[in-house]
GROMACS .gro file of C-alpha atoms in nm:
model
  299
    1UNK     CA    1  -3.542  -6.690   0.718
    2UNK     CA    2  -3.210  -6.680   0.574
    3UNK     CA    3  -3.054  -6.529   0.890
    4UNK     CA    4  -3.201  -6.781   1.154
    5UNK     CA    5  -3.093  -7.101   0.923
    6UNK     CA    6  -2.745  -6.886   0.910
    7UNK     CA    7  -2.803  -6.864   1.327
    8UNK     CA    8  -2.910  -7.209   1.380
    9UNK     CA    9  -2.578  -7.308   1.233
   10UNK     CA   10  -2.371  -7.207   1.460
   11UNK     CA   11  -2.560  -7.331   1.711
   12UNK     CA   12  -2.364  -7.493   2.005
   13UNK     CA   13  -2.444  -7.796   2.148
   14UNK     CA   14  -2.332  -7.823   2.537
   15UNK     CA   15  -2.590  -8.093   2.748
   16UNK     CA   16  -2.751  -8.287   2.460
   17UNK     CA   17  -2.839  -8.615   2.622
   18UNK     CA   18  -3.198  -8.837   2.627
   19UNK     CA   19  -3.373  -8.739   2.937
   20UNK     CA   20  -3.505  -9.024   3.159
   21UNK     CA   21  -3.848  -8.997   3.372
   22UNK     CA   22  -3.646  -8.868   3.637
   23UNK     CA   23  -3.445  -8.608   3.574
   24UNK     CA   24  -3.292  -8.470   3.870
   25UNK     CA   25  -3.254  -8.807   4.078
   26UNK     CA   26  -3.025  -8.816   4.426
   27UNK     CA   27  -2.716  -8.684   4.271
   28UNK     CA   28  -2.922  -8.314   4.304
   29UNK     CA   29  -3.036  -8.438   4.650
   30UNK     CA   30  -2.684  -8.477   4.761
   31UNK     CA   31  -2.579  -8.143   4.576
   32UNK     CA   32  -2.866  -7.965   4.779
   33UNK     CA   33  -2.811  -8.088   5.134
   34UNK     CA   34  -2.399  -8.081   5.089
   35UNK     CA   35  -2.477  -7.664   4.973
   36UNK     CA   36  -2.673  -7.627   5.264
   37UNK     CA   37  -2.376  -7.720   5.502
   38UNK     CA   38  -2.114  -7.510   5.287
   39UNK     CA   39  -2.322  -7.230   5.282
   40UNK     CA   40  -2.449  -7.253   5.618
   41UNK     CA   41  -2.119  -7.338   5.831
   42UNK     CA   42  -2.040  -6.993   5.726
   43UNK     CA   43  -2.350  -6.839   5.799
   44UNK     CA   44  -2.298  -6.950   6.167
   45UNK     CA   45  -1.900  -6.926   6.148
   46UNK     CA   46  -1.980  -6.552   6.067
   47UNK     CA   47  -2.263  -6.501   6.353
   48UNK     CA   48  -2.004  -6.696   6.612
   49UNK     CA   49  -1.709  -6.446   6.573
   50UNK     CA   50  -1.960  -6.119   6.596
   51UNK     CA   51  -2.079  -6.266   6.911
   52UNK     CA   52  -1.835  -6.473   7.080
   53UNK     CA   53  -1.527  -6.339   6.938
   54UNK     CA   54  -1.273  -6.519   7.206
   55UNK     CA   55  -1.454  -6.827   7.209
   56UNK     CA   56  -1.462  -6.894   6.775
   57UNK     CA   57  -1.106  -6.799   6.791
   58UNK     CA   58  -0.961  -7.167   6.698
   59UNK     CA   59  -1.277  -7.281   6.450
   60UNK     CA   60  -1.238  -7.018   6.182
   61UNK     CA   61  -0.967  -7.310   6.045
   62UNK     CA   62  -1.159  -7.600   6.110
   63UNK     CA   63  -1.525  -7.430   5.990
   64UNK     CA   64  -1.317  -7.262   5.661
   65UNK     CA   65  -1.204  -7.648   5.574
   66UNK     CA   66  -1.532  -7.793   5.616
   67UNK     CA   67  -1.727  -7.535   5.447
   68UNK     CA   68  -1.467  -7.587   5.150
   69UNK     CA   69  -1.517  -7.963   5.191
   70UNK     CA   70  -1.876  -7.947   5.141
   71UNK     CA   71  -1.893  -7.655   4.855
   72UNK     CA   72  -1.672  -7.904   4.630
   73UNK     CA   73  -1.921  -8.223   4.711
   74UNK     CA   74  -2.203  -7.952   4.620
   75UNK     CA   75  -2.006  -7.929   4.297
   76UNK     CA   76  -1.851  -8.242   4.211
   77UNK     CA   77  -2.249  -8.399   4.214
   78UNK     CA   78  -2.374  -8.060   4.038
   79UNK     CA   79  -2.071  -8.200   3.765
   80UNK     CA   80  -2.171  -8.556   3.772
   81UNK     CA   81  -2.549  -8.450   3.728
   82UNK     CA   82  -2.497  -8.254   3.408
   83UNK     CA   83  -2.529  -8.565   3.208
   84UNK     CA   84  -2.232  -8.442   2.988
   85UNK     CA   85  -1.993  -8.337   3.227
   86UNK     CA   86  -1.698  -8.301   3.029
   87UNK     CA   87  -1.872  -7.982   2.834
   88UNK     CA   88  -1.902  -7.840   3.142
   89UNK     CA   89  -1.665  -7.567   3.039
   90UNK     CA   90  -1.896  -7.440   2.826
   91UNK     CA   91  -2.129  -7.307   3.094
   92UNK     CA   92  -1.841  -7.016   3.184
   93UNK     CA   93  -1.749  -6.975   2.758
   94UNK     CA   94  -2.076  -6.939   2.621
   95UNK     CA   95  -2.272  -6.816   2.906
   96UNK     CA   96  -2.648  -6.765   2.923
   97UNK     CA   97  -2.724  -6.504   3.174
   98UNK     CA   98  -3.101  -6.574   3.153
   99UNK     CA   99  -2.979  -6.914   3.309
  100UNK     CA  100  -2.949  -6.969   3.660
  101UNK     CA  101  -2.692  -7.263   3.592
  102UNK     CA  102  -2.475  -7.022   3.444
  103UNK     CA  103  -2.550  -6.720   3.683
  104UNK     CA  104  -2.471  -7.007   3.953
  105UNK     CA  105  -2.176  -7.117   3.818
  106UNK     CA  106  -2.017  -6.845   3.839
  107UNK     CA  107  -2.118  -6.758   4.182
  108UNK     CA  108  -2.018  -7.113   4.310
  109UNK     CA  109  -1.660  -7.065   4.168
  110UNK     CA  110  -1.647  -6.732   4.326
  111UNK     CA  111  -1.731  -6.816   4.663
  112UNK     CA  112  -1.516  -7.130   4.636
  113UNK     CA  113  -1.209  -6.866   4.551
  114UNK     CA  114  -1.295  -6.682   4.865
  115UNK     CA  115  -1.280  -6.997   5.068
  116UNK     CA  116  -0.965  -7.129   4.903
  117UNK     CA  117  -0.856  -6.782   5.069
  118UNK     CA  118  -1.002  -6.765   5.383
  119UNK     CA  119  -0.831  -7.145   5.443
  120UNK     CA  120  -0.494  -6.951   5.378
  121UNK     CA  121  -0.568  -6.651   5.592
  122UNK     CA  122  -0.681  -6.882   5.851
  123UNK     CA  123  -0.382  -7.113   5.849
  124UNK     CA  124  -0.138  -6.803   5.843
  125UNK     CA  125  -0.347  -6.667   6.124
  126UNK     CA  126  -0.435  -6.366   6.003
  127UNK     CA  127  -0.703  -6.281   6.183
  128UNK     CA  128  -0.757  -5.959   6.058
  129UNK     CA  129  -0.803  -6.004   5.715
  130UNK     CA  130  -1.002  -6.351   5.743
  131UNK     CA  131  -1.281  -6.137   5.914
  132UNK     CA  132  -1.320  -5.875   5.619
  133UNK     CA  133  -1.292  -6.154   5.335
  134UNK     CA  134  -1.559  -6.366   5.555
  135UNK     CA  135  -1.781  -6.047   5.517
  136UNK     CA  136  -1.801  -6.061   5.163
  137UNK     CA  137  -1.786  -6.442   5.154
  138UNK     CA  138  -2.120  -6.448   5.370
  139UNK     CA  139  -2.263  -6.222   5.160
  140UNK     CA  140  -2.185  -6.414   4.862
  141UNK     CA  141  -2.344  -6.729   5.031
  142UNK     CA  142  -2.631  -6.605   5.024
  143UNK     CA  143  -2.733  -6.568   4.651
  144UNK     CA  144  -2.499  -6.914   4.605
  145UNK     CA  145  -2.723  -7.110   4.848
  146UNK     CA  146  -3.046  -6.933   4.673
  147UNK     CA  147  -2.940  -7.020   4.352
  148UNK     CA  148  -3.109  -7.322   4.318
  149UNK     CA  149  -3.443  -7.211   4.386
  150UNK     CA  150  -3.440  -6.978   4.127
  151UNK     CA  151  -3.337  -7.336   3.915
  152UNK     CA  152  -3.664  -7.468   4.004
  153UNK     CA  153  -3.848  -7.211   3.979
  154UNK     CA  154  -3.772  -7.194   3.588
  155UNK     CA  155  -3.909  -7.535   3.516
  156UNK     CA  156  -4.254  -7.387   3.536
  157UNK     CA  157  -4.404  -7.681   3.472
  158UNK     CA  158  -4.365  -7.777   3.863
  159UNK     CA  159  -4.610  -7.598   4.022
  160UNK     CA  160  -4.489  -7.704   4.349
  161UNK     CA  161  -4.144  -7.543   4.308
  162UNK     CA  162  -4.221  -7.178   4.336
  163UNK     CA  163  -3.987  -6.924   4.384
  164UNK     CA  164  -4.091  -6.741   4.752
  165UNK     CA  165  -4.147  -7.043   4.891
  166UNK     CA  166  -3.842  -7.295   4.777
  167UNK     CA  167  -3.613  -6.933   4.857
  168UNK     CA  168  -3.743  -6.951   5.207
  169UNK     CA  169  -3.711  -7.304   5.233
  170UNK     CA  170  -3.308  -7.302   5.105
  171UNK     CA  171  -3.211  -7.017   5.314
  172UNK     CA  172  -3.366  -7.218   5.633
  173UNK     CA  173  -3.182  -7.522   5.521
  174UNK     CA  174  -2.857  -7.344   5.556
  175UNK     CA  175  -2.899  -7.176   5.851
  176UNK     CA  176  -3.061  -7.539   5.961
  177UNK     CA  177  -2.748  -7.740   5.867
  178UNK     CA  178  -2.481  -7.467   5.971
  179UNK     CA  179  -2.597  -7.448   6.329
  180UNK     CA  180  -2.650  -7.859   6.341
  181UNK     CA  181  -2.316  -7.877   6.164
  182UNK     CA  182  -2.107  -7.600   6.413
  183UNK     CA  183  -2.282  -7.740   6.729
  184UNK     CA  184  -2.100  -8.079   6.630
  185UNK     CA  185  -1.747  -7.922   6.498
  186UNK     CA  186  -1.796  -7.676   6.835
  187UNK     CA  187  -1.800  -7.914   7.105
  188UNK     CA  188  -1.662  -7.813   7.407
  189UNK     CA  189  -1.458  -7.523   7.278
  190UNK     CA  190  -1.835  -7.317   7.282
  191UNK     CA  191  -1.901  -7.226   7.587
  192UNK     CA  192  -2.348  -7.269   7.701
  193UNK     CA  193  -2.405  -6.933   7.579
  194UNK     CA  194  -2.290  -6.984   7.196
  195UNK     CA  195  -2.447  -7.346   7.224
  196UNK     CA  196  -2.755  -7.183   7.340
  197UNK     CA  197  -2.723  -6.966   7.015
  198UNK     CA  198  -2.672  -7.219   6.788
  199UNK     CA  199  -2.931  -7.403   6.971
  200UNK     CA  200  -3.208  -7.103   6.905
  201UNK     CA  201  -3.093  -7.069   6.561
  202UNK     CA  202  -3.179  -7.441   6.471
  203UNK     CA  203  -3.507  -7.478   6.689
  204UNK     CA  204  -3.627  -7.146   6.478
  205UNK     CA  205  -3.491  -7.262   6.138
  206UNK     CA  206  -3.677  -7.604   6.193
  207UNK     CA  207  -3.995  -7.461   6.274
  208UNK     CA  208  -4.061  -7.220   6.022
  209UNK     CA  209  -3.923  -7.468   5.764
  210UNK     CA  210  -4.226  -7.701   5.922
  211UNK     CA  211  -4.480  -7.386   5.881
  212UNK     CA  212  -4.377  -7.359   5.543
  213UNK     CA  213  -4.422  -7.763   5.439
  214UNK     CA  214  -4.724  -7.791   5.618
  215UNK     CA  215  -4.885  -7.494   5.484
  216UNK     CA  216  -4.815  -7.620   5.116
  217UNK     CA  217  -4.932  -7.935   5.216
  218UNK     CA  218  -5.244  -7.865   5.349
  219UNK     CA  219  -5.352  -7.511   5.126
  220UNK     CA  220  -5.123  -7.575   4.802
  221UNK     CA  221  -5.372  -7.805   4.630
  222UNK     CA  222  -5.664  -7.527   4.688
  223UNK     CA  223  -5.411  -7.316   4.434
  224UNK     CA  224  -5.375  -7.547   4.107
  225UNK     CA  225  -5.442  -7.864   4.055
  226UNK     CA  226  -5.137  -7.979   4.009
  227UNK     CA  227  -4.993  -7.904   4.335
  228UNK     CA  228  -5.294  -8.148   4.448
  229UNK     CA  229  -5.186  -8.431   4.250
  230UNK     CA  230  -4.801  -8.349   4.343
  231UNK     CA  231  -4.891  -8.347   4.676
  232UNK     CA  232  -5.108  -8.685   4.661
  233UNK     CA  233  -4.783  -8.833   4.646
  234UNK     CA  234  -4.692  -8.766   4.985
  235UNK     CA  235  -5.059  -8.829   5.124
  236UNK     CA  236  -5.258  -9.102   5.245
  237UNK     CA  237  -5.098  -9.435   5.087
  238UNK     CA  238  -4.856  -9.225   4.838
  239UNK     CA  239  -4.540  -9.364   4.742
  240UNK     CA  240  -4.319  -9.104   4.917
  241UNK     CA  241  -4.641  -9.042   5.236
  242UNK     CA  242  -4.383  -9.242   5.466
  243UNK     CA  243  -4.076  -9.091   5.368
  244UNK     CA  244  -4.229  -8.747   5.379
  245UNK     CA  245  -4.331  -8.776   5.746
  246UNK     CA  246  -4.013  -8.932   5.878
  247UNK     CA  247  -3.839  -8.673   5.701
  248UNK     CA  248  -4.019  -8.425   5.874
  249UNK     CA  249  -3.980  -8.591   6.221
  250UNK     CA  250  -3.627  -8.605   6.184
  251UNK     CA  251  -3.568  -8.297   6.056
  252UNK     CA  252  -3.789  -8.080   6.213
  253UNK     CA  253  -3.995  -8.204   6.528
  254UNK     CA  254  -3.763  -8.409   6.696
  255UNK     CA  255  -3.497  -8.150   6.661
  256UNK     CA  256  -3.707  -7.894   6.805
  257UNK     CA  257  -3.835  -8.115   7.114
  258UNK     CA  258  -3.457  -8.217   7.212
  259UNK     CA  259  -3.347  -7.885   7.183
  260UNK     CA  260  -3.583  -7.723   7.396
  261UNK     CA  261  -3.541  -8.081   7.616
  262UNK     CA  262  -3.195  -7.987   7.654
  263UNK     CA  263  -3.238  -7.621   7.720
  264UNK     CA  264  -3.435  -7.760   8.065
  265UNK     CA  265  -3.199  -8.023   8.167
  266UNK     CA  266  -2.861  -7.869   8.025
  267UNK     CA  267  -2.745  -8.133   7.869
  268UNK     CA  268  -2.518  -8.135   7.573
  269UNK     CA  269  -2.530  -8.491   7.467
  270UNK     CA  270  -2.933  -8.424   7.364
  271UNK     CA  271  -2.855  -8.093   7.215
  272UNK     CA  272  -2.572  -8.256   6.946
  273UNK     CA  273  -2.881  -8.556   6.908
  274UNK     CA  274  -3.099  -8.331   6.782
  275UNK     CA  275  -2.806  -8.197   6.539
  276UNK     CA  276  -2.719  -8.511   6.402
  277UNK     CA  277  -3.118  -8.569   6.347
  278UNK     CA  278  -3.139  -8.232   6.167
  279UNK     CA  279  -2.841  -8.322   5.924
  280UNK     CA  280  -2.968  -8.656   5.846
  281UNK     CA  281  -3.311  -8.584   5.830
  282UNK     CA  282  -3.237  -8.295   5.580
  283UNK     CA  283  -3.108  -8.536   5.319
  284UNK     CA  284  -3.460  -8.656   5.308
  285UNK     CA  285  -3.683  -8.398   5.306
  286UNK     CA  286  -3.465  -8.234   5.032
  287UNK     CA  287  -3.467  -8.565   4.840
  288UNK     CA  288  -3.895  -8.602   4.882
  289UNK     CA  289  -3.931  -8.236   4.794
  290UNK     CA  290  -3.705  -8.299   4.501
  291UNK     CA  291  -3.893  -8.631   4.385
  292UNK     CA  292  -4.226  -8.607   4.344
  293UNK     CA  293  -4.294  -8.312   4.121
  294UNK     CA  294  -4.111  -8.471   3.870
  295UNK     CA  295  -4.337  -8.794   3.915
  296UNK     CA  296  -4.615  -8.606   3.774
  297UNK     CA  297  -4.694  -8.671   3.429
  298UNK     CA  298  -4.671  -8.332   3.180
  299UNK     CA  299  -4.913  -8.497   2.972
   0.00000   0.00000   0.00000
């Protein structure tokens, strides 16, 4: 007893603040759908130069800045969320690695590092040495745009967020936003071929993200019932039911009849519509997602 009131002393105190009913609100929306980009622009920056080498040659710059741009939005709302953002420094000095803040952290820093250098490599044209640090800095993406499923996942009092299916669902996101994202910062330096990649790459993304929101929204309340009141949100006359479906119009159906619409009559102009529709329409299916598990009372 004596050695836990010793321990308890000595306690730190890093994010004490009162939590309201919401506690994740749009700031974590933003910080989600600007990761997505960061992550994903080089996802598809590092697909591009495998495949179309000669084409890619003059957006390694351009796709380094805006991937950089977008990882420091993901982090200046993952800051401003944190309720007590000037302790933040204590996330890196006294570490939990059971956390996946922490284990994030770290990971975000990281991969903005290897940015910061790729921007340099890329401006000093070394071409060389920009494709072996955008090996490891794609490989790195991946766990840093994963990282906030395994965030969810720990408040295991949402049984919507699960960890298989929110992993899925982030990974899909990038590689949604990246291709939406590179088919606009492209233009007509791709030739048909590489928009006809990015083109397959978004069309795919979108519809398995659809297969995966659809098949928690129809079989997820047969698990808990939980999930079935989470999910009556987003049914029949729930609060979020109309955001929920344009989200998923946007996002993912009207993306995926344009692009295939485009594919028929070649034209660019519906292919880069259905890109802007993915980006926009991403902000709101991350923010519905995001929202109504946490409008479930615990009690």
């Amino acid at each position: 007893m004596a050695h836990e009131i010793l321990a308890a002393t000595h306690a730190v105190v890093t994010l004490d603040a009162a939590l309201p009913g919401i506690v994740w609100p749009w700031l974590v929306t933003v910080n989600m759908w600007a990761k997505s980009i960061g992550t994903g622009v080089i996802f598809m920056l590092f697909l591009l130069l495998r495949m179309y080498p000669q084409q890619v040659e003059k957006l390694r710059l351009p796709a380094t800045i805006a991937a950089f741009v977008f990882i420091n939005i993901f982090l200046l709302f993952t800051l401003a969320d944190l309720h007590q953002p000037f302790r933040m420094w204590h996330i890196f000095v006294y570490s939990h690695w059971n956390s996946a803040i922490a284990v994030g952290s770290f990971m975000a820093s990281g991969f903005l590092g290897l940015l910061t250098l790729l921007g340099y490599l890329a401006f000093k044209k070394n071409n060389e040495t920009f494709d072996k640090v955008l090996l490891w800095t794609t490989i790195l993406a991946i766990p840093v745009t994963l990282y906030t499923a395994s965030l969810m996942a720990q408040c295991t009092a949402r049984e919507l967020w699960q960890m298989p299916a929110e992993s899925a669902q982030m990974i899909l996101a990038a590689l949604l936003a990246g291709s939406a994202f590179m088919l606009l910062l492209g233009g007509n330096k791709l030739s048909d071929e590489a928009k006809n990649t990015l083109g397959v790459v978004l069309g795919l993304s979108a519809l398995m993200a659809f297969i995966i929101y659809m098949s928690e929204y129809i079989f997820g309340p047969m698990k808990a019932e939980e999930i079935a009141a989470t999910i009556g949100y987003i049914k029949g006359d729930g609060p979020y039911a109309v955001m929920f479906w344009l989200g998923q119009w946007i996002t993912y159906i009207l993306p995926m009849l344009f692009i295939v619409l485009s594919r028929v009559s070649k034209s660019d102009a519906i292919l880069k519509l259905a890109a802007i529709l993915a980006l926009v329409g991403l902000a709101i299916v991350k923010h519905v997602w995001l929202m109504i598990p946490q409008l479930l009372p615990m009690s």
